[in-house]
CSV table of C-alpha atoms and ligand atoms in Angstrom, one decimal:
chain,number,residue,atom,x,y,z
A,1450,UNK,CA,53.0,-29.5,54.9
A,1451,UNK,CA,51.2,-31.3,52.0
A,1452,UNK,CA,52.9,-31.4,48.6
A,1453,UNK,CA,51.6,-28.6,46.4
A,1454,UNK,CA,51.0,-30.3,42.8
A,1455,UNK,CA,51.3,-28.2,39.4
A,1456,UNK,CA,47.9,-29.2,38.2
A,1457,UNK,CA,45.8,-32.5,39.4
A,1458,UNK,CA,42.9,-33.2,38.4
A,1459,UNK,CA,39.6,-31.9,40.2
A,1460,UNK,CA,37.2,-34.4,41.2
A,1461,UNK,CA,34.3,-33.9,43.8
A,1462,UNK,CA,31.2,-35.4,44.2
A,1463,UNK,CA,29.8,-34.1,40.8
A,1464,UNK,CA,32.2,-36.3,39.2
A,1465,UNK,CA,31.3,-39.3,41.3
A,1466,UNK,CA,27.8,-39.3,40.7
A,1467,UNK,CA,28.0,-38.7,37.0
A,1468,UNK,CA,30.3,-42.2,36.8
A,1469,UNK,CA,28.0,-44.3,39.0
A,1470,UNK,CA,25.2,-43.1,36.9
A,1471,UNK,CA,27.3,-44.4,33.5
A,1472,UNK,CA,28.1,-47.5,35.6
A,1473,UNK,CA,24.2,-48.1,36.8
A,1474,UNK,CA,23.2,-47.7,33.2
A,1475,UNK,CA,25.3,-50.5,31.9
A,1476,UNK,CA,26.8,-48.2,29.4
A,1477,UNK,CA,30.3,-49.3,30.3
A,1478,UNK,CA,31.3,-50.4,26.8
A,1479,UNK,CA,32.8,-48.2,24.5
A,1480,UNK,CA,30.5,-45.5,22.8
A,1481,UNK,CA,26.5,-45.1,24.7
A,1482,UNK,CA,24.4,-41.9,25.1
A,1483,UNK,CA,27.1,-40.6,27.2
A,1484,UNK,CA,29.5,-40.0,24.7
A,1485,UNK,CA,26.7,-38.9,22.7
A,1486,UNK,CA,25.5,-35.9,24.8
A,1487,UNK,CA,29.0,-35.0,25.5
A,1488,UNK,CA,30.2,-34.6,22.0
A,1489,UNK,CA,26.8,-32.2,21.6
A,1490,UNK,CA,27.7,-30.4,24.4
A,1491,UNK,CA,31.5,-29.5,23.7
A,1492,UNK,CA,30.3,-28.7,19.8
A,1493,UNK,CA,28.0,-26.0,21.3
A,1494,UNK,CA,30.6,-24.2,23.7
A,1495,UNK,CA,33.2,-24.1,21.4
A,1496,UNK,CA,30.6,-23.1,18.5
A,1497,UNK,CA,31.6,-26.1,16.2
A,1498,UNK,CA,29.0,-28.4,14.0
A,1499,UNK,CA,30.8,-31.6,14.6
A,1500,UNK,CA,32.4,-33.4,17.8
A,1501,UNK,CA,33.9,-37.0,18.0
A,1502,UNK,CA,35.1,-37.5,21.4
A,1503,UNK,CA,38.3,-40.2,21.5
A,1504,UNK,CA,40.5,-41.9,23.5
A,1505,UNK,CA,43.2,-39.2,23.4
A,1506,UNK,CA,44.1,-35.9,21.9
A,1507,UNK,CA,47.0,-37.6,20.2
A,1508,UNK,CA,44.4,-39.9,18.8
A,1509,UNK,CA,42.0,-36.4,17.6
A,1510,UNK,CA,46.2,-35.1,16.1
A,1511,UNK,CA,46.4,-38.1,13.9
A,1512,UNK,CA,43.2,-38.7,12.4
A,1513,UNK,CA,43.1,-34.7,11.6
A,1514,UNK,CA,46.5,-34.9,9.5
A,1515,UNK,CA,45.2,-37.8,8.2
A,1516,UNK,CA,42.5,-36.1,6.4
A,1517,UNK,CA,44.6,-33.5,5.1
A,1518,UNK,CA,46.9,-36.0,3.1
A,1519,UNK,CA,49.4,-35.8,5.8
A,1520,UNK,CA,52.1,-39.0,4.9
A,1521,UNK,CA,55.0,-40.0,3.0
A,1522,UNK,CA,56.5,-37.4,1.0
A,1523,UNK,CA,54.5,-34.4,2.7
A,1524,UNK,CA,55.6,-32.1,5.3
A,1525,UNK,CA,53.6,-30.5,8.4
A,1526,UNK,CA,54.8,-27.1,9.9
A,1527,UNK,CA,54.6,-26.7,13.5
A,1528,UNK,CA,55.9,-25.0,16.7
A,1529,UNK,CA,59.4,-26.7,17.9
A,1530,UNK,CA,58.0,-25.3,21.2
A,1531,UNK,CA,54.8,-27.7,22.0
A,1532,UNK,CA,54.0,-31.1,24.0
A,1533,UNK,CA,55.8,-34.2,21.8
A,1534,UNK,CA,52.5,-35.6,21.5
A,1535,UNK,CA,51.8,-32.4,18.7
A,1536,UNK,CA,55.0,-33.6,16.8
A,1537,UNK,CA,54.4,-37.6,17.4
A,1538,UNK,CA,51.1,-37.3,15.7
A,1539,UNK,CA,53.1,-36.2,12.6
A,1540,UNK,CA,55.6,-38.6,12.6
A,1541,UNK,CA,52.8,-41.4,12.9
A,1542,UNK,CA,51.5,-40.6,9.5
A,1543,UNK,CA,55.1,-40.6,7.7
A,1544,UNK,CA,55.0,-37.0,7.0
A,1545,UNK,CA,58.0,-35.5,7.7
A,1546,UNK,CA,57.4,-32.5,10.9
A,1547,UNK,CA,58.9,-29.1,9.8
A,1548,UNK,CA,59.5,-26.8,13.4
A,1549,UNK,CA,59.2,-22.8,13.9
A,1550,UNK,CA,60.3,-21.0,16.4
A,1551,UNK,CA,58.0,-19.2,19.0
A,1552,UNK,CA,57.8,-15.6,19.7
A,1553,UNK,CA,58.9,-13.7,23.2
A,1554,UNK,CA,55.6,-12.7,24.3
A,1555,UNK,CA,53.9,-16.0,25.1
A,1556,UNK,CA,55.9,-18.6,23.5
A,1557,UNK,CA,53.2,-19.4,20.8
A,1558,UNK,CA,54.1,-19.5,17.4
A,1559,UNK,CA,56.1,-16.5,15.6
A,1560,UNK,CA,53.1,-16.2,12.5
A,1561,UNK,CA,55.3,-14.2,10.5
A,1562,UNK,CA,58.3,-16.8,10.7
A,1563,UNK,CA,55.5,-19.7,10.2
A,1564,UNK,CA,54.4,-17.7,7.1
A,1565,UNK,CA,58.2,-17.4,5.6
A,1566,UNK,CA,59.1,-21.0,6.6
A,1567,UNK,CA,55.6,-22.3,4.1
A,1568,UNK,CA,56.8,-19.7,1.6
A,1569,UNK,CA,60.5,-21.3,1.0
A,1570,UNK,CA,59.4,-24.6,1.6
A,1571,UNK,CA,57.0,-24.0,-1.2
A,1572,UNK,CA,59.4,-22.5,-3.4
A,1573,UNK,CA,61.8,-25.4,-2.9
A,1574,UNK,CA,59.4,-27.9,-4.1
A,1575,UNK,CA,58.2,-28.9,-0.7
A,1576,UNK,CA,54.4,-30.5,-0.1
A,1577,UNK,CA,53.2,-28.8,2.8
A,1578,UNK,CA,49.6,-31.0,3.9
A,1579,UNK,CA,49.0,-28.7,6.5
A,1580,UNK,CA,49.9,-26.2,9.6
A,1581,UNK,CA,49.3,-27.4,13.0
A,1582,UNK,CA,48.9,-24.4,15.4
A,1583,UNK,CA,49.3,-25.0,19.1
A,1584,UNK,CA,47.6,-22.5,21.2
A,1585,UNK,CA,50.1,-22.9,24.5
A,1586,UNK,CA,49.3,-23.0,28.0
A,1587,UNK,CA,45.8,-22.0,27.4
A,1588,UNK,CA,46.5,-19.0,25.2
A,1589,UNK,CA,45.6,-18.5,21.2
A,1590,UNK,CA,48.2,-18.2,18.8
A,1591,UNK,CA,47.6,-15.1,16.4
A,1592,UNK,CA,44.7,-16.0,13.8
A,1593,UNK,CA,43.8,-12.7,12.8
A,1594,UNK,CA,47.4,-13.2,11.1
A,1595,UNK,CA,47.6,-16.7,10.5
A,1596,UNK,CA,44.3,-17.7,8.8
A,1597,UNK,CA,44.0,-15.7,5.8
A,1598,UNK,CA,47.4,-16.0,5.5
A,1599,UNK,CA,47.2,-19.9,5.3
A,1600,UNK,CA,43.7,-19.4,3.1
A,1601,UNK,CA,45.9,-17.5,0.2
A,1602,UNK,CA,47.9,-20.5,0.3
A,1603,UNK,CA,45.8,-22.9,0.4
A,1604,UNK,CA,46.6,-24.5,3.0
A,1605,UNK,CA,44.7,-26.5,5.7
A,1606,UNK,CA,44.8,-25.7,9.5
A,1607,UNK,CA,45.0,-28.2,12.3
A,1608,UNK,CA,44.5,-26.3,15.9
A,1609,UNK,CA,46.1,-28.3,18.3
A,1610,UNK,CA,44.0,-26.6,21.4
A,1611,UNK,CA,44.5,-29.1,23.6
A,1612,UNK,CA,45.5,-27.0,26.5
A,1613,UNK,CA,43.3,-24.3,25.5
A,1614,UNK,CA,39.7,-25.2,25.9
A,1615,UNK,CA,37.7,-22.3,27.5
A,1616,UNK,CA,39.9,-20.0,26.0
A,1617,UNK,CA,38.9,-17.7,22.8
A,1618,UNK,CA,40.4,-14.5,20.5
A,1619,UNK,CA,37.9,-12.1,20.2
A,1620,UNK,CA,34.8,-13.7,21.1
A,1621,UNK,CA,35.6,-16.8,18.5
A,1622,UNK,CA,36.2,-20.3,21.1
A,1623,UNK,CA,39.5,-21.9,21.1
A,1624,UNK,CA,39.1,-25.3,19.3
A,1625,UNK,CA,37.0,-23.5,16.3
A,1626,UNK,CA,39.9,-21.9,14.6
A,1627,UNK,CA,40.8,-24.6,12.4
A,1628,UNK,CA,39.5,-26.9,9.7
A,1629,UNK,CA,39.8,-29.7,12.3
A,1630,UNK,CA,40.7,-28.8,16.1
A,1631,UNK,CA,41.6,-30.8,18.5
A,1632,UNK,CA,41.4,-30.6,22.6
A,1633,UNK,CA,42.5,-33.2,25.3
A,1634,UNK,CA,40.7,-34.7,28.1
A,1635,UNK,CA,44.3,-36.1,29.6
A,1636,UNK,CA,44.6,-35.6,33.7
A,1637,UNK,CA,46.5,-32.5,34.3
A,1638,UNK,CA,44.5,-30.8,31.3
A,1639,UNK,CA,41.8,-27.9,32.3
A,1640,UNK,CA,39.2,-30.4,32.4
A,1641,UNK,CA,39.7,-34.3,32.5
A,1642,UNK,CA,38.0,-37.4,31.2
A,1643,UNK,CA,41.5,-39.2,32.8
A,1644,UNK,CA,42.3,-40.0,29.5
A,1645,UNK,CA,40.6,-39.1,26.2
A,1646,UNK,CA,40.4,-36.3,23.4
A,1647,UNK,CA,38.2,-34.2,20.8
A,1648,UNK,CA,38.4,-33.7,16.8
A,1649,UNK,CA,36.3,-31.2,16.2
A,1650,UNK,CA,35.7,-29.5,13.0
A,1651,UNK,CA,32.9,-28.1,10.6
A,1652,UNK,CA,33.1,-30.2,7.8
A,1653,UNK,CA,31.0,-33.2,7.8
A,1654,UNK,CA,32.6,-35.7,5.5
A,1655,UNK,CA,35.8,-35.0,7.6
A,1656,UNK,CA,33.8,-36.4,10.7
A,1657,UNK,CA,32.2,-39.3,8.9
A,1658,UNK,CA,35.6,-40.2,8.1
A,1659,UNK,CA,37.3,-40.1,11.1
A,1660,UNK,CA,34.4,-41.8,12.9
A,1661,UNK,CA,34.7,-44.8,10.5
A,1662,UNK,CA,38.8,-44.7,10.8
A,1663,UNK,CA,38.2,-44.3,14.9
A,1664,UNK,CA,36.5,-47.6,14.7
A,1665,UNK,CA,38.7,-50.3,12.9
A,1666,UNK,CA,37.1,-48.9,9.4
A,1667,UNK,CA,34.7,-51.5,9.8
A,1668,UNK,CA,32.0,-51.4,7.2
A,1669,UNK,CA,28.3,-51.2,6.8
A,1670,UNK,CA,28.1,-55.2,6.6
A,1671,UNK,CA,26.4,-57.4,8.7
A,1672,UNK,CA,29.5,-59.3,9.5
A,1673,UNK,CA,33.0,-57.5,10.6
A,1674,UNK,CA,34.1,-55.9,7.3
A,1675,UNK,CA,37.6,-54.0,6.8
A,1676,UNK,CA,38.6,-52.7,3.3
A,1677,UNK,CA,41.4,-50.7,5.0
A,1678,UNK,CA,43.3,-50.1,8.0
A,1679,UNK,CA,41.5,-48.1,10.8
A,1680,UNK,CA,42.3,-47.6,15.0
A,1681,UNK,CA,40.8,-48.4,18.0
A,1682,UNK,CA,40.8,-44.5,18.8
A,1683,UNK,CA,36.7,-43.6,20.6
A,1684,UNK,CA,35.7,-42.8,24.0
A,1685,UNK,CA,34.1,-45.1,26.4
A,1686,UNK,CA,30.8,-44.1,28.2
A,1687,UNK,CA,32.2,-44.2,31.8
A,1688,UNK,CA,34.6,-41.4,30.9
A,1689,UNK,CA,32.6,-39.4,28.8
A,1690,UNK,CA,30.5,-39.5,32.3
A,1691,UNK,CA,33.4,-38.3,33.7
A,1692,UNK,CA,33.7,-35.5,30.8
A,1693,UNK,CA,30.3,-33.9,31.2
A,1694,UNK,CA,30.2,-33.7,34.8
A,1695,UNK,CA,33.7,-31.7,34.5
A,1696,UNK,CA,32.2,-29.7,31.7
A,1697,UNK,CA,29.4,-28.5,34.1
A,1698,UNK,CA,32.1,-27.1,36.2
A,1699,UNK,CA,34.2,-26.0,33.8
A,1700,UNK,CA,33.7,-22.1,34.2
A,1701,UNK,CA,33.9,-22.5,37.7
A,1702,UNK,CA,37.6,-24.1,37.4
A,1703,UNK,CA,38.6,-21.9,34.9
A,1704,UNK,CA,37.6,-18.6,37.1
A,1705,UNK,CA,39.8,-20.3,40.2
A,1706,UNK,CA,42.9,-20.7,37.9
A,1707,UNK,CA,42.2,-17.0,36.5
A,1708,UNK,CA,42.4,-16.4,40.7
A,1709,UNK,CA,45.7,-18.1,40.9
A,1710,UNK,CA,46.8,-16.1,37.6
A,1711,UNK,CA,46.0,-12.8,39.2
A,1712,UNK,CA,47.5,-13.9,42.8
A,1713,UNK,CA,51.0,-14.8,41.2
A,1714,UNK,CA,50.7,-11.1,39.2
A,1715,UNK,CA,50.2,-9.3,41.9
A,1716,UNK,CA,52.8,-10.8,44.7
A,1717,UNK,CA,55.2,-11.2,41.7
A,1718,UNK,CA,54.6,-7.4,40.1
A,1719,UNK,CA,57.3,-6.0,42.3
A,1720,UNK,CA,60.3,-8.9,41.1
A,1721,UNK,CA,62.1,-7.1,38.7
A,1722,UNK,CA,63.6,-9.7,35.9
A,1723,UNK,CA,60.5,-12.3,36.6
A,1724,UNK,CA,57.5,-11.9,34.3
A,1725,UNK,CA,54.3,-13.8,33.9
A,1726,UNK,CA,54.5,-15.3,30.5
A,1727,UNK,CA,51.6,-14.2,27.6
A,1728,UNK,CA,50.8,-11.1,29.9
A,1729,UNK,CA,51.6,-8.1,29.1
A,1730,UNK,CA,51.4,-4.7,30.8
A,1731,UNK,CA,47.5,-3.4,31.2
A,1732,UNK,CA,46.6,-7.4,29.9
A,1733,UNK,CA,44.3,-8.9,32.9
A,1734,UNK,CA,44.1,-12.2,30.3
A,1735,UNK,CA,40.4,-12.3,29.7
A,1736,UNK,CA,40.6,-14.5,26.8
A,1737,UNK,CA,43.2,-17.2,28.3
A,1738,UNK,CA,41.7,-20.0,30.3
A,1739,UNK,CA,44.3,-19.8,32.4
A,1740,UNK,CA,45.2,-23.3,32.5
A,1741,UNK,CA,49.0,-23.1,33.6
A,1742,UNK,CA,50.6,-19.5,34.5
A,1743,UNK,CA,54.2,-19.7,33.5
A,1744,UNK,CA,57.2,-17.3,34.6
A,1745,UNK,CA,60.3,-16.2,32.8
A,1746,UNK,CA,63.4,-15.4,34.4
A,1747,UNK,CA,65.6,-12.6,32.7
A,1748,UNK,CA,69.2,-13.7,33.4
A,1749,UNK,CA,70.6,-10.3,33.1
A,1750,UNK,CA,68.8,-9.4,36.7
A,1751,UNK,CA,68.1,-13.0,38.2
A,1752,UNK,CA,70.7,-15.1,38.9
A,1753,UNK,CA,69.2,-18.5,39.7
A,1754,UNK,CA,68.5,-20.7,37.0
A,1755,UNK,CA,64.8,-22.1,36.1
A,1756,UNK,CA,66.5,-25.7,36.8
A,1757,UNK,CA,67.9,-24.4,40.5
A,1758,UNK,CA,64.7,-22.5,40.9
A,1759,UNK,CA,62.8,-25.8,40.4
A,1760,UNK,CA,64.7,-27.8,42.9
A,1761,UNK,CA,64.5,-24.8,45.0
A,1762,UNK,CA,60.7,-24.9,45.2
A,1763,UNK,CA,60.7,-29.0,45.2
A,1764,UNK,CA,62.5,-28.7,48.5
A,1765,UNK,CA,60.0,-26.5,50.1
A,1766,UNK,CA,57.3,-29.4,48.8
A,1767,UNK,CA,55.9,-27.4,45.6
A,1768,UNK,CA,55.9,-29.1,42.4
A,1769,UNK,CA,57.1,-26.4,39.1
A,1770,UNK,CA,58.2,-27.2,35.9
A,1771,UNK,CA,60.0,-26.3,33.0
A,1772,UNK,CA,58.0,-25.1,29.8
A,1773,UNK,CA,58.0,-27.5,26.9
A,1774,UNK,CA,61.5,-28.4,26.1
A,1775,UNK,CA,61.4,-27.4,22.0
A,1776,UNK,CA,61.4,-30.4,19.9
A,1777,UNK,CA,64.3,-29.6,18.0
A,1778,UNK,CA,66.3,-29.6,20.7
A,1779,UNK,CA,65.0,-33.6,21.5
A,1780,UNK,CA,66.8,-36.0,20.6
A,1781,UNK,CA,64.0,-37.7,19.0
A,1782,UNK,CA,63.9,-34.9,16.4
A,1783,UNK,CA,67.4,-34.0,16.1
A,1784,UNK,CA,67.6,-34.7,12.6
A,1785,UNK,CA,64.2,-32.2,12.1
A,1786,UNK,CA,64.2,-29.3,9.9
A,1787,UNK,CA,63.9,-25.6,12.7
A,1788,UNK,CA,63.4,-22.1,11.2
A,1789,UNK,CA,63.9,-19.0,13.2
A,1790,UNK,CA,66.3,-18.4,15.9
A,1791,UNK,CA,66.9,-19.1,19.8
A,1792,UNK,CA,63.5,-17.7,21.1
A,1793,UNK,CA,61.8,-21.1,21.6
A,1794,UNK,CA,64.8,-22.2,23.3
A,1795,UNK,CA,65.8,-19.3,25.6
A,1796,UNK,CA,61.9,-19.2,27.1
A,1797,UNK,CA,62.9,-23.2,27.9
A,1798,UNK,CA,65.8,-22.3,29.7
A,1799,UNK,CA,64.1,-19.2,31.6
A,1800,UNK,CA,60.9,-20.8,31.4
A,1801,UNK,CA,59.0,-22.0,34.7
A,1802,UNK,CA,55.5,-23.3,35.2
A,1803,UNK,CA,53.6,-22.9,38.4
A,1804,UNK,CA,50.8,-24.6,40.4
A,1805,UNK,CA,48.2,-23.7,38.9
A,1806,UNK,CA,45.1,-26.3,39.7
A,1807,UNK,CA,42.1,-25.4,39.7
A,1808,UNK,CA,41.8,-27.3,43.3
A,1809,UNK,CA,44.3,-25.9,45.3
A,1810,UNK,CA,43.6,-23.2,48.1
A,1811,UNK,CA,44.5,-19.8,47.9
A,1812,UNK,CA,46.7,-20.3,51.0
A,1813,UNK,CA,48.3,-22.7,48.6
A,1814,UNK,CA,48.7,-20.5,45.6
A,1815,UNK,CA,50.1,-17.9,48.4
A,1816,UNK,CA,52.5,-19.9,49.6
A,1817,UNK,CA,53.8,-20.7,46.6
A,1818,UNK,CA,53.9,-17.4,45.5
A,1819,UNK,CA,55.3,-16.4,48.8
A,1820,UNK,CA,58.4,-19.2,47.9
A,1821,UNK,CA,59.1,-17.8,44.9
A,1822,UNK,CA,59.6,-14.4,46.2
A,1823,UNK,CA,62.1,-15.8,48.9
A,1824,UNK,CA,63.9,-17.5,46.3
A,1825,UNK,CA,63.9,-14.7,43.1
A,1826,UNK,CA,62.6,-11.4,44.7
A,1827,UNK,CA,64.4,-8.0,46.4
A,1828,UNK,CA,65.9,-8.7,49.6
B,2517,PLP,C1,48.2,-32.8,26.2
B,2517,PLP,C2,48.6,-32.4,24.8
B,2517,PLP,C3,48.4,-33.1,23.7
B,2517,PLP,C4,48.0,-34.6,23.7
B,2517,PLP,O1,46.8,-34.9,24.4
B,2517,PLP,P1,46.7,-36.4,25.0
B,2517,PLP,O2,45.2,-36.4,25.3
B,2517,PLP,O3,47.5,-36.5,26.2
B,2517,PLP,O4,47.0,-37.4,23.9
B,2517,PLP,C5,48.6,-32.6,22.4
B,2517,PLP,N1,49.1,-31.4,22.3
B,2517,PLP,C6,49.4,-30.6,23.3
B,2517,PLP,C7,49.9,-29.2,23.1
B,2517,PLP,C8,49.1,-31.1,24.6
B,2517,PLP,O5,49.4,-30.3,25.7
């Protein structure tokens, strides 16, 4: 039996054409029409003004917390549950990263928590330079909530959607939500450019200036010029090739992962004690993209762990994972400030992530699902 993966990347001939045309062009440099059109095109699905495509979305993270003053002195609230690339960005600027705890239903932020934590920091003297929100697995935190809430306060919102392109809250794109967004192009990500990223944002002198920092911040002189410090941080042509021919089939990978979503409901719905995480009852998740379908163990009904369940399925040749380990709980950040209580870290012990590629089969999906079943369902 072939090794069931949790998400590779999806590469036919589409992709393969589109990089021999960058390569027969002799685009192969960094930046070319390429890069151009897919910028355009990424700006108009998500509904944005601005795109500047880059060589990661840690890359996008930094130069948006930049902009808002993010350094020294300042803090930046986040999720504790979240990729360490969300908190790493922070910590790149010398801002100090502040963590909040998520909620049960699908692990993305707890807004009301988020809102407390800027109110005491506030009141204590802190200097908040802005909120990064992390719209997990695919899935939109709450912005009905969180935006005007942030807008009374004046404070600046950085969308970390990397994991979330293709994904909206009602009708509005994930990626549009804040003052800068940001998605990745990284390999297991809904669509790939094998490595690479996207700031995207609105406001036009916020573009300007993180083209120029994205490029050495090399001035408008005929020679190499640099009054300040800048970063080797754009796309090259070749992958931005690989970027739009992903983008033409984006919907189409999206809709099998929405497959694989609804095959793991279904064969799963029976399993007392196992729920699909961000789903809830009479919720067919129409505005998630789908991009990894994650289960949570209750421990009151199932008695193997998420680490036993793992190993479990990694015997049988299918890969799982645990969610995000919270960043308060990594070493790294021991020593960060966390509001809120044991949510975040409870989903990461319970917490499991499962194939979900937009290439596998449904025999695959089945099999896994069947697995699972062996391993956590009735006898
Ligand atoms: C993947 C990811 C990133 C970073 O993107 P890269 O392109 O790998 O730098 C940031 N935040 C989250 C939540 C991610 O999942």
């Amino acid at each position: 039996m072939t090794r069931i993966h949790l998400s590779r990347a999806d590469i036919t001939k589409v992709e393969e054409n589109y990089v021999l045309e960058a390569l027969r062009s002799g685009w192969v440099a960094p930046l070319g029409p390429m890069v151009d059109q897919f910028e355009h095109d990424i700006a108009e699905r998500v509904g944005v003004r601005h795109a500047l495509a880059l060589s990661s979305g840690t890359a996008a993270l930094h130069l948006a917390l930049l902009h808002f003053g993010a350094g020294p002195g300042k803090v930046v609230v986040l999720p504790s549950m979240t990729f360490a690339a969300s908190a790493n960005a922070v910590l790149y600027t010398g801002a100090k990263p502040i963590f909040v705890d998520s909620q049960q239903s699908d692990a993305n932020i707890d807004v009301a928590l988020l809102i407390e934590t800027i109110d005491d920091l506030q009141s204590t003297g802190q200097d908040v330079a802005c909120v990064m929100a992390v719209d997990l697995f695919g899935r939109c935190v709450d912005y009905t909530a969180l935006r005007p809430a942030l807008q009374r306060r004046g404070i600046p919102l950085v969308e970390d959607a990397a994991e979330a392109l293709g994904a909206s809250q009602q009708g509005q794109s994930a990626g549009s939500f804040g003052s800068a967004s940001v998605l990745s192009f990284n390999g297991n990500k809904i669509m790939t450019t094998s490595g690479g990223g996207m700031l995207l944002s609105d406001d036009a002198d916020l573009m300007a200036r993180a083209r120029y920092l994205s490029t050495q911040a090399r001035q408008p002189a005929p020679w190499y010029e640099h009054t300040e410090m800048g970063f080797n941080y754009r796309m090259s042509n070749v992958l931005a090739a690989l970027g739009l021919a992903q983008h033409s089939r984006l919907d189409e990978m999206i809709k099998r992962r929405r497959a694989h979503r609804d095959h793991y409901a279904k064969a799963l719905r029976p399993v007392e004690g196992v729920r699909l995480l961000g789903r809830s009852a009479g919720d067919d998740d129409a505005d998630d993209n789908c991009w990894l379908t994650c289960i949570v163990l209750d421990p009151e009904r199932i008695s193997i762990s998420a680490t036993d369940l793992i190993r479990r399925l990694d015997m049988q040749d299918i890969e799982a994972r645990h969610l995000w380990k919270p960043m308060h709980l990594q070493p790294l950040y021991r020593d960060g400030r966390m509001y809120g209580g044991d949510t975040s870290a409870a989903l990461f012990a319970n917490g499991i992530t499962l194939p979900s590629g937009s290439e596998l089969t449904e025999a695959e999906v089945s099999r896994v699902a069947h697995s699972v079943l062996a391993i956590v369902g009735p006898e």
